[in-house]
mmCIF file of N, CA and C in Angstrom:
data_model
loop_
_atom_site.group_PDB
_atom_site.id
_atom_site.type_symbol
_atom_site.label_atom_id
_atom_site.label_comp_id
_atom_site.label_asym_id
_atom_site.label_seq_id
_atom_site.Cartn_x
_atom_site.Cartn_y
_atom_site.Cartn_z
ATOM 1 N N MET A 1 0.817 -1.192 0.000
ATOM 2 C CA MET A 1 0.000 0.000 0.000
ATOM 3 C C MET A 1 0.861 1.256 0.000
ATOM 4 N N LEU A 2 1.925 1.265 0.807
ATOM 5 C CA LEU A 2 2.819 2.415 0.875
ATOM 6 C C LEU A 2 3.511 2.654 -0.466
ATOM 7 N N ALA A 3 3.878 1.593 -1.168
ATOM 8 C CA ALA A 3 4.528 1.730 -2.477
ATOM 9 C C ALA A 3 3.582 2.359 -3.487
ATOM 10 N N ILE A 4 2.329 1.981 -3.472
ATOM 11 C CA ILE A 4 1.344 2.546 -4.403
ATOM 12 C C ILE A 4 1.127 4.029 -4.097
ATOM 13 N N LEU A 5 1.014 4.374 -2.827
ATOM 14 C CA LEU A 5 0.835 5.767 -2.435
ATOM 15 C C LEU A 5 2.037 6.608 -2.853
ATOM 16 N N SER A 6 3.235 6.086 -2.671
ATOM 17 C CA SER A 6 4.447 6.801 -3.076
ATOM 18 C C SER A 6 4.474 7.021 -4.583
ATOM 19 N N ALA A 7 4.077 6.019 -5.346
ATOM 20 C CA ALA A 7 4.059 6.136 -6.802
ATOM 21 C C ALA A 7 3.053 7.192 -7.254
ATOM 22 N N LEU A 8 1.890 7.213 -6.632
ATOM 23 C CA LEU A 8 0.878 8.200 -6.993
ATOM 24 C C LEU A 8 1.336 9.617 -6.667
ATOM 25 N N ILE A 9 1.968 9.805 -5.525
ATOM 26 C CA ILE A 9 2.432 11.131 -5.131
ATOM 27 C C ILE A 9 3.515 11.620 -6.080
ATOM 28 N N SER A 10 4.399 10.752 -6.526
ATOM 29 C CA SER A 10 5.485 11.164 -7.413
ATOM 30 C C SER A 10 5.001 11.509 -8.813
ATOM 31 N N CYS A 11 3.791 11.131 -9.173
ATOM 32 C CA CYS A 11 3.244 11.416 -10.497
ATOM 33 C C CYS A 11 2.497 12.746 -10.568
ATOM 34 N N VAL A 12 2.422 13.467 -9.487
ATOM 35 C CA VAL A 12 1.688 14.726 -9.465
ATOM 36 C C VAL A 12 2.438 15.768 -10.283
ATOM 37 N N ASP A 13 1.719 16.497 -11.137
ATOM 38 C CA ASP A 13 2.321 17.568 -11.910
ATOM 39 C C ASP A 13 2.767 18.681 -10.990
ATOM 40 N N PRO A 14 3.868 19.376 -11.371
ATOM 41 C CA PRO A 14 4.263 20.528 -10.567
ATOM 42 C C PRO A 14 3.179 21.601 -10.630
ATOM 43 N N PRO A 15 3.130 22.475 -9.656
ATOM 44 C CA PRO A 15 2.085 23.505 -9.658
ATOM 45 C C PRO A 15 2.261 24.481 -10.816
ATOM 46 N N LEU A 16 1.184 25.117 -11.202
ATOM 47 C CA LEU A 16 1.221 26.117 -12.245
ATOM 48 C C LEU A 16 1.531 27.464 -11.609
ATOM 49 N N TYR A 17 2.601 28.090 -12.091
ATOM 50 C CA TYR A 17 2.995 29.394 -11.585
ATOM 51 C C TYR A 17 2.500 30.471 -12.543
ATOM 52 N N GLU A 18 2.114 31.619 -12.002
ATOM 53 C CA GLU A 18 1.677 32.740 -12.827
ATOM 54 C C GLU A 18 2.477 33.978 -12.444
ATOM 55 N N THR A 19 3.067 34.632 -13.449
ATOM 56 C CA THR A 19 3.778 35.878 -13.248
ATOM 57 C C THR A 19 3.015 36.971 -13.976
ATOM 58 N N PRO A 20 2.476 37.960 -13.257
ATOM 59 C CA PRO A 20 1.777 39.057 -13.924
ATOM 60 C C PRO A 20 2.748 39.854 -14.807
ATOM 61 N N LEU A 21 2.272 40.251 -15.963
ATOM 62 C CA LEU A 21 3.030 41.083 -16.892
ATOM 63 C C LEU A 21 2.265 42.392 -17.093
ATOM 64 N N PRO A 22 2.874 43.387 -17.694
ATOM 65 C CA PRO A 22 2.183 44.671 -17.879
ATOM 66 C C PRO A 22 0.886 44.538 -18.677
ATOM 67 N N ASN A 23 -0.044 45.435 -18.398
ATOM 68 C CA ASN A 23 -1.301 45.578 -19.134
ATOM 69 C C ASN A 23 -2.172 44.327 -19.138
ATOM 70 N N GLY A 24 -2.135 43.566 -18.062
ATOM 71 C CA GLY A 24 -3.029 42.420 -17.924
ATOM 72 C C GLY A 24 -2.545 41.122 -18.553
ATOM 73 N N TYR A 25 -1.389 41.110 -19.184
ATOM 74 C CA TYR A 25 -0.820 39.870 -19.708
ATOM 75 C C TYR A 25 -0.257 39.070 -18.535
ATOM 76 N N ALA A 26 -0.011 37.787 -18.745
ATOM 77 C CA ALA A 26 0.563 36.943 -17.694
ATOM 78 C C ALA A 26 1.388 35.835 -18.318
ATOM 79 N N HIS A 27 2.426 35.424 -17.607
ATOM 80 C CA HIS A 27 3.232 34.271 -17.997
ATOM 81 C C HIS A 27 2.844 33.127 -17.075
ATOM 82 N N HIS A 28 2.568 31.968 -17.646
ATOM 83 C CA HIS A 28 2.198 30.774 -16.881
ATOM 84 C C HIS A 28 3.234 29.688 -17.169
ATOM 85 N N SER A 29 3.626 28.970 -16.131
ATOM 86 C CA SER A 29 4.617 27.910 -16.283
ATOM 87 C C SER A 29 4.384 26.861 -15.218
ATOM 88 N N ASN A 30 4.840 25.653 -15.500
ATOM 89 C CA ASN A 30 4.742 24.610 -14.481
ATOM 90 C C ASN A 30 6.076 24.448 -13.756
ATOM 91 N N GLY A 31 6.806 25.523 -13.645
ATOM 92 C CA GLY A 31 8.055 25.493 -12.893
ATOM 93 C C GLY A 31 9.272 25.400 -13.785
ATOM 94 N N GLY A 32 9.247 26.027 -14.935
ATOM 95 C CA GLY A 32 10.417 26.075 -15.797
ATOM 96 C C GLY A 32 10.228 25.431 -17.151
ATOM 97 N N HIS A 33 9.126 24.749 -17.382
ATOM 98 C CA HIS A 33 8.858 24.142 -18.685
ATOM 99 C C HIS A 33 7.452 24.509 -19.125
ATOM 100 N N PHE A 34 7.238 24.471 -20.400
ATOM 101 C CA PHE A 34 5.915 24.682 -20.986
ATOM 102 C C PHE A 34 5.343 26.049 -20.620
ATOM 103 N N GLY A 35 6.174 27.095 -20.674
ATOM 104 C CA GLY A 35 5.728 28.448 -20.376
ATOM 105 C C GLY A 35 4.892 29.022 -21.506
ATOM 106 N N ILE A 36 3.824 29.699 -21.140
ATOM 107 C CA ILE A 36 2.959 30.363 -22.112
ATOM 108 C C ILE A 36 2.706 31.788 -21.647
ATOM 109 N N VAL A 37 2.233 32.615 -22.554
ATOM 110 C CA VAL A 37 1.832 33.977 -22.226
ATOM 111 C C VAL A 37 0.376 34.123 -22.632
ATOM 112 N N THR A 38 -0.416 34.688 -21.723
ATOM 113 C CA THR A 38 -1.823 34.929 -22.029
ATOM 114 C C THR A 38 -2.091 36.425 -22.077
ATOM 115 N N SER A 39 -3.082 36.782 -22.873
ATOM 116 C CA SER A 39 -3.500 38.172 -23.034
ATOM 117 C C SER A 39 -4.433 38.564 -21.890
ATOM 118 N N PRO A 40 -4.794 39.862 -21.800
ATOM 119 C CA PRO A 40 -5.699 40.293 -20.730
ATOM 120 C C PRO A 40 -7.046 39.563 -20.732
ATOM 121 N N ASP A 41 -7.506 39.117 -21.901
ATOM 122 C CA ASP A 41 -8.775 38.373 -21.947
ATOM 123 C C ASP A 41 -8.547 36.864 -21.824
ATOM 124 N N ASN A 42 -7.347 36.493 -21.317
ATOM 125 C CA ASN A 42 -6.983 35.116 -20.994
ATOM 126 C C ASN A 42 -6.830 34.215 -22.217
ATOM 127 N N ASN A 43 -6.559 34.792 -23.379
ATOM 128 C CA ASN A 43 -6.270 34.002 -24.574
ATOM 129 C C ASN A 43 -4.780 33.731 -24.657
ATOM 130 N N LEU A 44 -4.431 32.558 -25.100
ATOM 131 C CA LEU A 44 -3.047 32.160 -25.293
ATOM 132 C C LEU A 44 -2.494 32.829 -26.532
ATOM 133 N N LEU A 45 -1.255 33.355 -26.465
ATOM 134 C CA LEU A 45 -0.620 33.891 -27.662
ATOM 135 C C LEU A 45 -0.422 32.763 -28.662
ATOM 136 N N ALA A 46 -0.863 32.963 -29.897
ATOM 137 C CA ALA A 46 -0.830 31.915 -30.922
ATOM 138 C C ALA A 46 0.590 31.464 -31.245
ATOM 139 N N GLN A 47 1.575 32.302 -30.967
ATOM 140 C CA GLN A 47 2.971 31.962 -31.275
ATOM 141 C C GLN A 47 3.541 30.927 -30.320
ATOM 142 N N LEU A 48 2.806 30.586 -29.253
ATOM 143 C CA LEU A 48 3.306 29.659 -28.250
ATOM 144 C C LEU A 48 2.398 28.442 -28.129
ATOM 145 N N ALA A 49 2.896 27.400 -27.470
ATOM 146 C CA ALA A 49 2.213 26.129 -27.227
ATOM 147 C C ALA A 49 2.292 25.235 -28.460
ATOM 148 N N ILE A 50 1.392 24.284 -28.583
ATOM 149 C CA ILE A 50 1.444 23.318 -29.684
ATOM 150 C C ILE A 50 0.913 23.984 -30.952
ATOM 151 N N GLN A 51 1.704 23.895 -32.018
ATOM 152 C CA GLN A 51 1.386 24.543 -33.284
ATOM 153 C C GLN A 51 0.645 23.576 -34.212
ATOM 154 N N ASP A 52 0.087 24.108 -35.289
ATOM 155 C CA ASP A 52 -0.662 23.283 -36.241
ATOM 156 C C ASP A 52 0.190 22.175 -36.857
ATOM 157 N N ASP A 53 1.512 22.417 -36.999
ATOM 158 C CA ASP A 53 2.385 21.407 -37.600
ATOM 159 C C ASP A 53 2.882 20.380 -36.587
ATOM 160 N N GLY A 54 2.403 20.468 -35.343
ATOM 161 C CA GLY A 54 2.796 19.515 -34.312
ATOM 162 C C GLY A 54 4.002 19.944 -33.500
ATOM 163 N N SER A 55 4.691 21.016 -33.917
ATOM 164 C CA SER A 55 5.822 21.491 -33.131
ATOM 165 C C SER A 55 5.303 22.141 -31.846
ATOM 166 N N GLU A 56 6.188 22.243 -30.873
ATOM 167 C CA GLU A 56 5.820 22.835 -29.590
ATOM 168 C C GLU A 56 6.721 24.029 -29.338
ATOM 169 N N ARG A 57 6.121 25.183 -29.102
ATOM 170 C CA ARG A 57 6.865 26.422 -28.874
ATOM 171 C C ARG A 57 6.499 26.961 -27.494
ATOM 172 N N TRP A 58 7.506 27.091 -26.637
ATOM 173 C CA TRP A 58 7.273 27.501 -25.261
ATOM 174 C C TRP A 58 8.138 28.691 -24.892
ATOM 175 N N CYS A 59 7.670 29.512 -23.996
ATOM 176 C CA CYS A 59 8.397 30.672 -23.480
ATOM 177 C C CYS A 59 8.739 30.386 -22.026
ATOM 178 N N ASN A 60 9.875 29.742 -21.806
ATOM 179 C CA ASN A 60 10.259 29.401 -20.438
ATOM 180 C C ASN A 60 11.041 30.530 -19.780
ATOM 181 N N LYS A 61 11.892 31.215 -20.543
ATOM 182 C CA LYS A 61 12.672 32.332 -20.014
ATOM 183 C C LYS A 61 12.168 33.619 -20.651
ATOM 184 N N PHE A 62 12.029 34.655 -19.829
ATOM 185 C CA PHE A 62 11.535 35.924 -20.346
ATOM 186 C C PHE A 62 12.075 37.067 -19.500
ATOM 187 N N GLY A 63 11.947 38.279 -20.029
ATOM 188 C CA GLY A 63 12.336 39.489 -19.318
ATOM 189 C C GLY A 63 11.314 40.578 -19.604
ATOM 190 N N VAL A 64 11.239 41.561 -18.710
ATOM 191 C CA VAL A 64 10.222 42.608 -18.807
ATOM 192 C C VAL A 64 10.863 43.963 -18.519
ATOM 193 N N HIS A 65 10.437 44.972 -19.266
ATOM 194 C CA HIS A 65 10.756 46.369 -18.959
ATOM 195 C C HIS A 65 9.596 47.229 -19.444
ATOM 196 N N ALA A 66 9.021 47.995 -18.548
ATOM 197 C CA ALA A 66 7.881 48.866 -18.875
ATOM 198 C C ALA A 66 6.795 48.028 -19.552
ATOM 199 N N VAL A 67 6.392 48.356 -20.779
ATOM 200 C CA VAL A 67 5.330 47.619 -21.478
ATOM 201 C C VAL A 67 5.884 46.500 -22.353
ATOM 202 N N TRP A 68 7.180 46.283 -22.324
ATOM 203 C CA TRP A 68 7.843 45.334 -23.224
ATOM 204 C C TRP A 68 8.159 44.028 -22.523
ATOM 205 N N VAL A 69 7.917 42.914 -23.226
ATOM 206 C CA VAL A 69 8.246 41.572 -22.735
ATOM 207 C C VAL A 69 9.025 40.867 -23.833
ATOM 208 N N ILE A 70 10.128 40.225 -23.472
ATOM 209 C CA ILE A 70 10.873 39.410 -24.428
ATOM 210 C C ILE A 70 10.870 37.974 -23.935
ATOM 211 N N CYS A 71 10.620 37.040 -24.855
ATOM 212 C CA CYS A 71 10.583 35.611 -24.540
ATOM 213 C C CYS A 71 11.598 34.861 -25.388
ATOM 214 N N GLU A 72 12.297 33.937 -24.757
ATOM 215 C CA GLU A 72 13.112 32.974 -25.485
ATOM 216 C C GLU A 72 12.181 31.834 -25.875
ATOM 217 N N ILE A 73 12.048 31.585 -27.165
ATOM 218 C CA ILE A 73 11.148 30.529 -27.632
ATOM 219 C C ILE A 73 11.942 29.232 -27.774
ATOM 220 N N VAL A 74 11.468 28.185 -27.118
ATOM 221 C CA VAL A 74 12.099 26.875 -27.253
ATOM 222 C C VAL A 74 11.100 25.890 -27.845
ATOM 223 N N ASP A 75 11.629 24.956 -28.618
ATOM 224 C CA ASP A 75 10.829 23.835 -29.101
ATOM 225 C C ASP A 75 11.146 22.679 -28.169
ATOM 226 N N TYR A 76 10.130 22.169 -27.530
ATOM 227 C CA TYR A 76 10.289 21.042 -26.621
ATOM 228 C C TYR A 76 9.265 20.009 -27.043
ATOM 229 N N GLY A 77 9.598 19.279 -28.080
ATOM 230 C CA GLY A 77 8.655 18.306 -28.598
ATOM 231 C C GLY A 77 9.370 17.200 -29.338
ATOM 232 N N GLU A 78 8.614 16.443 -30.089
ATOM 233 C CA GLU A 78 9.179 15.315 -30.820
ATOM 234 C C GLU A 78 10.201 15.767 -31.859
ATOM 235 N N ASN A 79 10.051 16.999 -32.389
ATOM 236 C CA ASN A 79 11.002 17.507 -33.386
ATOM 237 C C ASN A 79 12.418 17.563 -32.824
ATOM 238 N N THR A 80 12.562 17.791 -31.530
ATOM 239 C CA THR A 80 13.880 17.963 -30.922
ATOM 240 C C THR A 80 14.251 16.811 -29.998
ATOM 241 N N GLY A 81 13.520 15.724 -30.052
ATOM 242 C CA GLY A 81 13.799 14.611 -29.147
ATOM 243 C C GLY A 81 13.513 14.969 -27.705
ATOM 244 N N MET A 82 12.523 15.830 -27.501
ATOM 245 C CA MET A 82 12.088 16.273 -26.172
ATOM 246 C C MET A 82 13.196 17.035 -25.432
ATOM 247 N N LYS A 83 14.034 17.777 -26.180
ATOM 248 C CA LYS A 83 15.043 18.645 -25.579
ATOM 249 C C LYS A 83 14.646 20.086 -25.850
ATOM 250 N N ASN A 84 14.936 20.984 -24.909
ATOM 251 C CA ASN A 84 14.670 22.403 -25.106
ATOM 252 C C ASN A 84 15.664 22.963 -26.117
ATOM 253 N N GLU A 85 15.210 23.218 -27.322
ATOM 254 C CA GLU A 85 16.052 23.800 -28.358
ATOM 255 C C GLU A 85 15.563 25.220 -28.637
ATOM 256 N N VAL A 86 16.447 26.212 -28.434
ATOM 257 C CA VAL A 86 16.066 27.603 -28.679
ATOM 258 C C VAL A 86 15.876 27.784 -30.183
ATOM 259 N N ILE A 87 14.685 28.268 -30.557
ATOM 260 C CA ILE A 87 14.382 28.452 -31.989
ATOM 261 C C ILE A 87 14.105 29.911 -32.335
ATOM 262 N N GLY A 88 14.203 30.808 -31.355
ATOM 263 C CA GLY A 88 13.999 32.215 -31.643
ATOM 264 C C GLY A 88 13.577 32.993 -30.408
ATOM 265 N N TYR A 89 13.187 34.228 -30.649
ATOM 266 C CA TYR A 89 12.775 35.133 -29.576
ATOM 267 C C TYR A 89 11.566 35.913 -30.057
ATOM 268 N N LEU A 90 10.714 36.302 -29.127
ATOM 269 C CA LEU A 90 9.617 37.197 -29.493
ATOM 270 C C LEU A 90 9.601 38.367 -28.526
ATOM 271 N N ILE A 91 9.233 39.519 -29.066
ATOM 272 C CA ILE A 91 9.059 40.711 -28.258
ATOM 273 C C ILE A 91 7.594 41.108 -28.356
ATOM 274 N N LEU A 92 6.977 41.236 -27.188
ATOM 275 C CA LEU A 92 5.576 41.620 -27.070
ATOM 276 C C LEU A 92 5.510 43.030 -26.505
ATOM 277 N N GLU A 93 4.803 43.898 -27.194
ATOM 278 C CA GLU A 93 4.534 45.240 -26.686
ATOM 279 C C GLU A 93 3.122 45.180 -26.117
ATOM 280 N N THR A 94 2.997 45.174 -24.798
ATOM 281 C CA THR A 94 1.716 44.871 -24.153
ATOM 282 C C THR A 94 0.665 45.971 -24.286
ATOM 283 N N ALA A 95 1.074 47.198 -24.578
ATOM 284 C CA ALA A 95 0.087 48.273 -24.728
ATOM 285 C C ALA A 95 -0.762 48.078 -25.985
ATOM 286 N N SER A 96 -0.125 47.587 -27.064
ATOM 287 C CA SER A 96 -0.844 47.394 -28.330
ATOM 288 C C SER A 96 -1.104 45.927 -28.654
ATOM 289 N N GLY A 97 -0.363 45.016 -27.988
ATOM 290 C CA GLY A 97 -0.475 43.595 -28.303
ATOM 291 C C GLY A 97 0.381 43.178 -29.493
ATOM 292 N N ARG A 98 1.208 44.085 -29.992
ATOM 293 C CA ARG A 98 2.056 43.773 -31.155
ATOM 294 C C ARG A 98 3.160 42.786 -30.757
ATOM 295 N N ILE A 99 3.332 41.750 -31.571
ATOM 296 C CA ILE A 99 4.333 40.714 -31.338
ATOM 297 C C ILE A 99 5.238 40.637 -32.560
ATOM 298 N N THR A 100 6.539 40.646 -32.304
ATOM 299 C CA THR A 100 7.510 40.493 -33.382
ATOM 300 C C THR A 100 8.447 39.359 -32.998
ATOM 301 N N GLU A 101 8.746 38.487 -33.962
ATOM 302 C CA GLU A 101 9.657 37.368 -33.714
ATOM 303 C C GLU A 101 11.010 37.631 -34.351
ATOM 304 N N TYR A 102 12.052 37.103 -33.714
ATOM 305 C CA TYR A 102 13.433 37.265 -34.179
ATOM 306 C C TYR A 102 14.112 35.907 -34.162
ATOM 307 N N PRO A 103 15.000 35.653 -35.124
ATOM 308 C CA PRO A 103 15.597 34.319 -35.245
ATOM 309 C C PRO A 103 16.694 34.003 -34.233
ATOM 310 N N ASP A 104 17.316 35.039 -33.639
ATOM 311 C CA ASP A 104 18.426 34.783 -32.727
ATOM 312 C C ASP A 104 18.515 35.891 -31.679
ATOM 313 N N LEU A 105 19.325 35.653 -30.659
ATOM 314 C CA LEU A 105 19.434 36.576 -29.543
ATOM 315 C C LEU A 105 20.021 37.916 -29.971
ATOM 316 N N GLY A 106 21.009 37.909 -30.850
ATOM 317 C CA GLY A 106 21.624 39.157 -31.298
ATOM 318 C C GLY A 106 20.629 40.085 -31.973
ATOM 319 N N THR A 107 19.828 39.536 -32.860
ATOM 320 C CA THR A 107 18.818 40.323 -33.565
ATOM 321 C C THR A 107 17.754 40.828 -32.589
ATOM 322 N N ALA A 108 17.339 39.978 -31.659
ATOM 323 C CA ALA A 108 16.340 40.377 -30.675
ATOM 324 C C ALA A 108 16.889 41.464 -29.753
ATOM 325 N N ALA A 109 18.137 41.336 -29.326
ATOM 326 C CA ALA A 109 18.744 42.337 -28.441
ATOM 327 C C ALA A 109 18.856 43.686 -29.137
ATOM 328 N N LEU A 110 19.224 43.684 -30.407
ATOM 329 C CA LEU A 110 19.301 44.934 -31.174
ATOM 330 C C LEU A 110 17.920 45.569 -31.295
ATOM 331 N N ALA A 111 16.911 44.771 -31.609
ATOM 332 C CA ALA A 111 15.536 45.286 -31.698
ATOM 333 C C ALA A 111 15.077 45.823 -30.354
ATOM 334 N N TRP A 112 15.401 45.108 -29.280
ATOM 335 C CA TRP A 112 14.998 45.527 -27.931
ATOM 336 C C TRP A 112 15.540 46.923 -27.627
ATOM 337 N N THR A 113 16.835 47.149 -27.861
ATOM 338 C CA THR A 113 17.415 48.448 -27.527
ATOM 339 C C THR A 113 16.873 49.540 -28.439
ATOM 340 N N THR A 114 16.494 49.212 -29.650
ATOM 341 C CA THR A 114 15.883 50.184 -30.549
ATOM 342 C C THR A 114 14.479 50.542 -30.078
ATOM 343 N N LEU A 115 13.727 49.546 -29.653
ATOM 344 C CA LEU A 115 12.347 49.765 -29.216
ATOM 345 C C LEU A 115 12.268 50.450 -27.851
ATOM 346 N N THR A 116 13.138 50.065 -26.939
ATOM 347 C CA THR A 116 12.993 50.507 -25.549
ATOM 348 C C THR A 116 14.047 51.510 -25.110
ATOM 349 N N SER A 117 15.136 51.608 -25.815
ATOM 350 C CA SER A 117 16.295 52.465 -25.484
ATOM 351 C C SER A 117 16.944 52.093 -24.146
ATOM 352 N N VAL A 118 16.733 50.861 -23.673
ATOM 353 C CA VAL A 118 17.411 50.348 -22.483
ATOM 354 C C VAL A 118 17.971 48.963 -22.826
ATOM 355 N N PRO A 119 19.033 48.532 -22.130
ATOM 356 C CA PRO A 119 19.553 47.190 -22.393
ATOM 357 C C PRO A 119 18.501 46.117 -22.135
ATOM 358 N N MET A 120 18.631 45.031 -22.869
ATOM 359 C CA MET A 120 17.691 43.919 -22.696
ATOM 360 C C MET A 120 17.874 43.312 -21.308
ATOM 361 N N PRO A 121 16.767 42.994 -20.634
ATOM 362 C CA PRO A 121 16.886 42.383 -19.293
ATOM 363 C C PRO A 121 17.420 40.955 -19.388
ATOM 364 N N VAL A 122 17.949 40.483 -18.267
ATOM 365 C CA VAL A 122 18.362 39.086 -18.186
ATOM 366 C C VAL A 122 17.100 38.233 -18.264
ATOM 367 N N LEU A 123 17.132 37.216 -19.107
ATOM 368 C CA LEU A 123 15.979 36.333 -19.256
ATOM 369 C C LEU A 123 16.006 35.286 -18.145
ATOM 370 N N ALA A 124 14.883 35.123 -17.470
ATOM 371 C CA ALA A 124 14.794 34.171 -16.366
ATOM 372 C C ALA A 124 13.475 33.428 -16.435
ATOM 373 N N GLU A 125 13.414 32.285 -15.775
ATOM 374 C CA GLU A 125 12.190 31.495 -15.715
ATOM 375 C C GLU A 125 11.220 32.131 -14.751
ATOM 376 N N GLY A 126 9.939 32.059 -15.062
ATOM 377 C CA GLY A 126 8.902 32.614 -14.204
ATOM 378 C C GLY A 126 8.695 31.782 -12.958
ATOM 379 N N SER A 127 8.150 32.415 -11.946
ATOM 380 C CA SER A 127 7.818 31.671 -10.724
ATOM 381 C C SER A 127 6.671 32.331 -10.017
#
């Protein structure tokens, strides 16, 4: 009986964490994996989660300054053998909802400093 109880307890999903973002957006994560961003009306950003082609795009690490949010997009699915592979970055301007994607960190960092006139924040996992 104790072995069955231990097995059931170890199968529990980690809790869902929510980090509030500017203008009613929020980042949701289960503790470092499968991060998503939702809009003020609680809709998932289409650029994240499971895509029509079966790929999986997650925002596990992100940074915020004023109305700007930057996400590191990782593919964590069958395409990558279930490994977090960075496939790009997105910058969300929360006042308008405008989202722009960039193929690499250098391009995203340059866009960030052009848009915000401040250095890009350190990207960290939500909690």
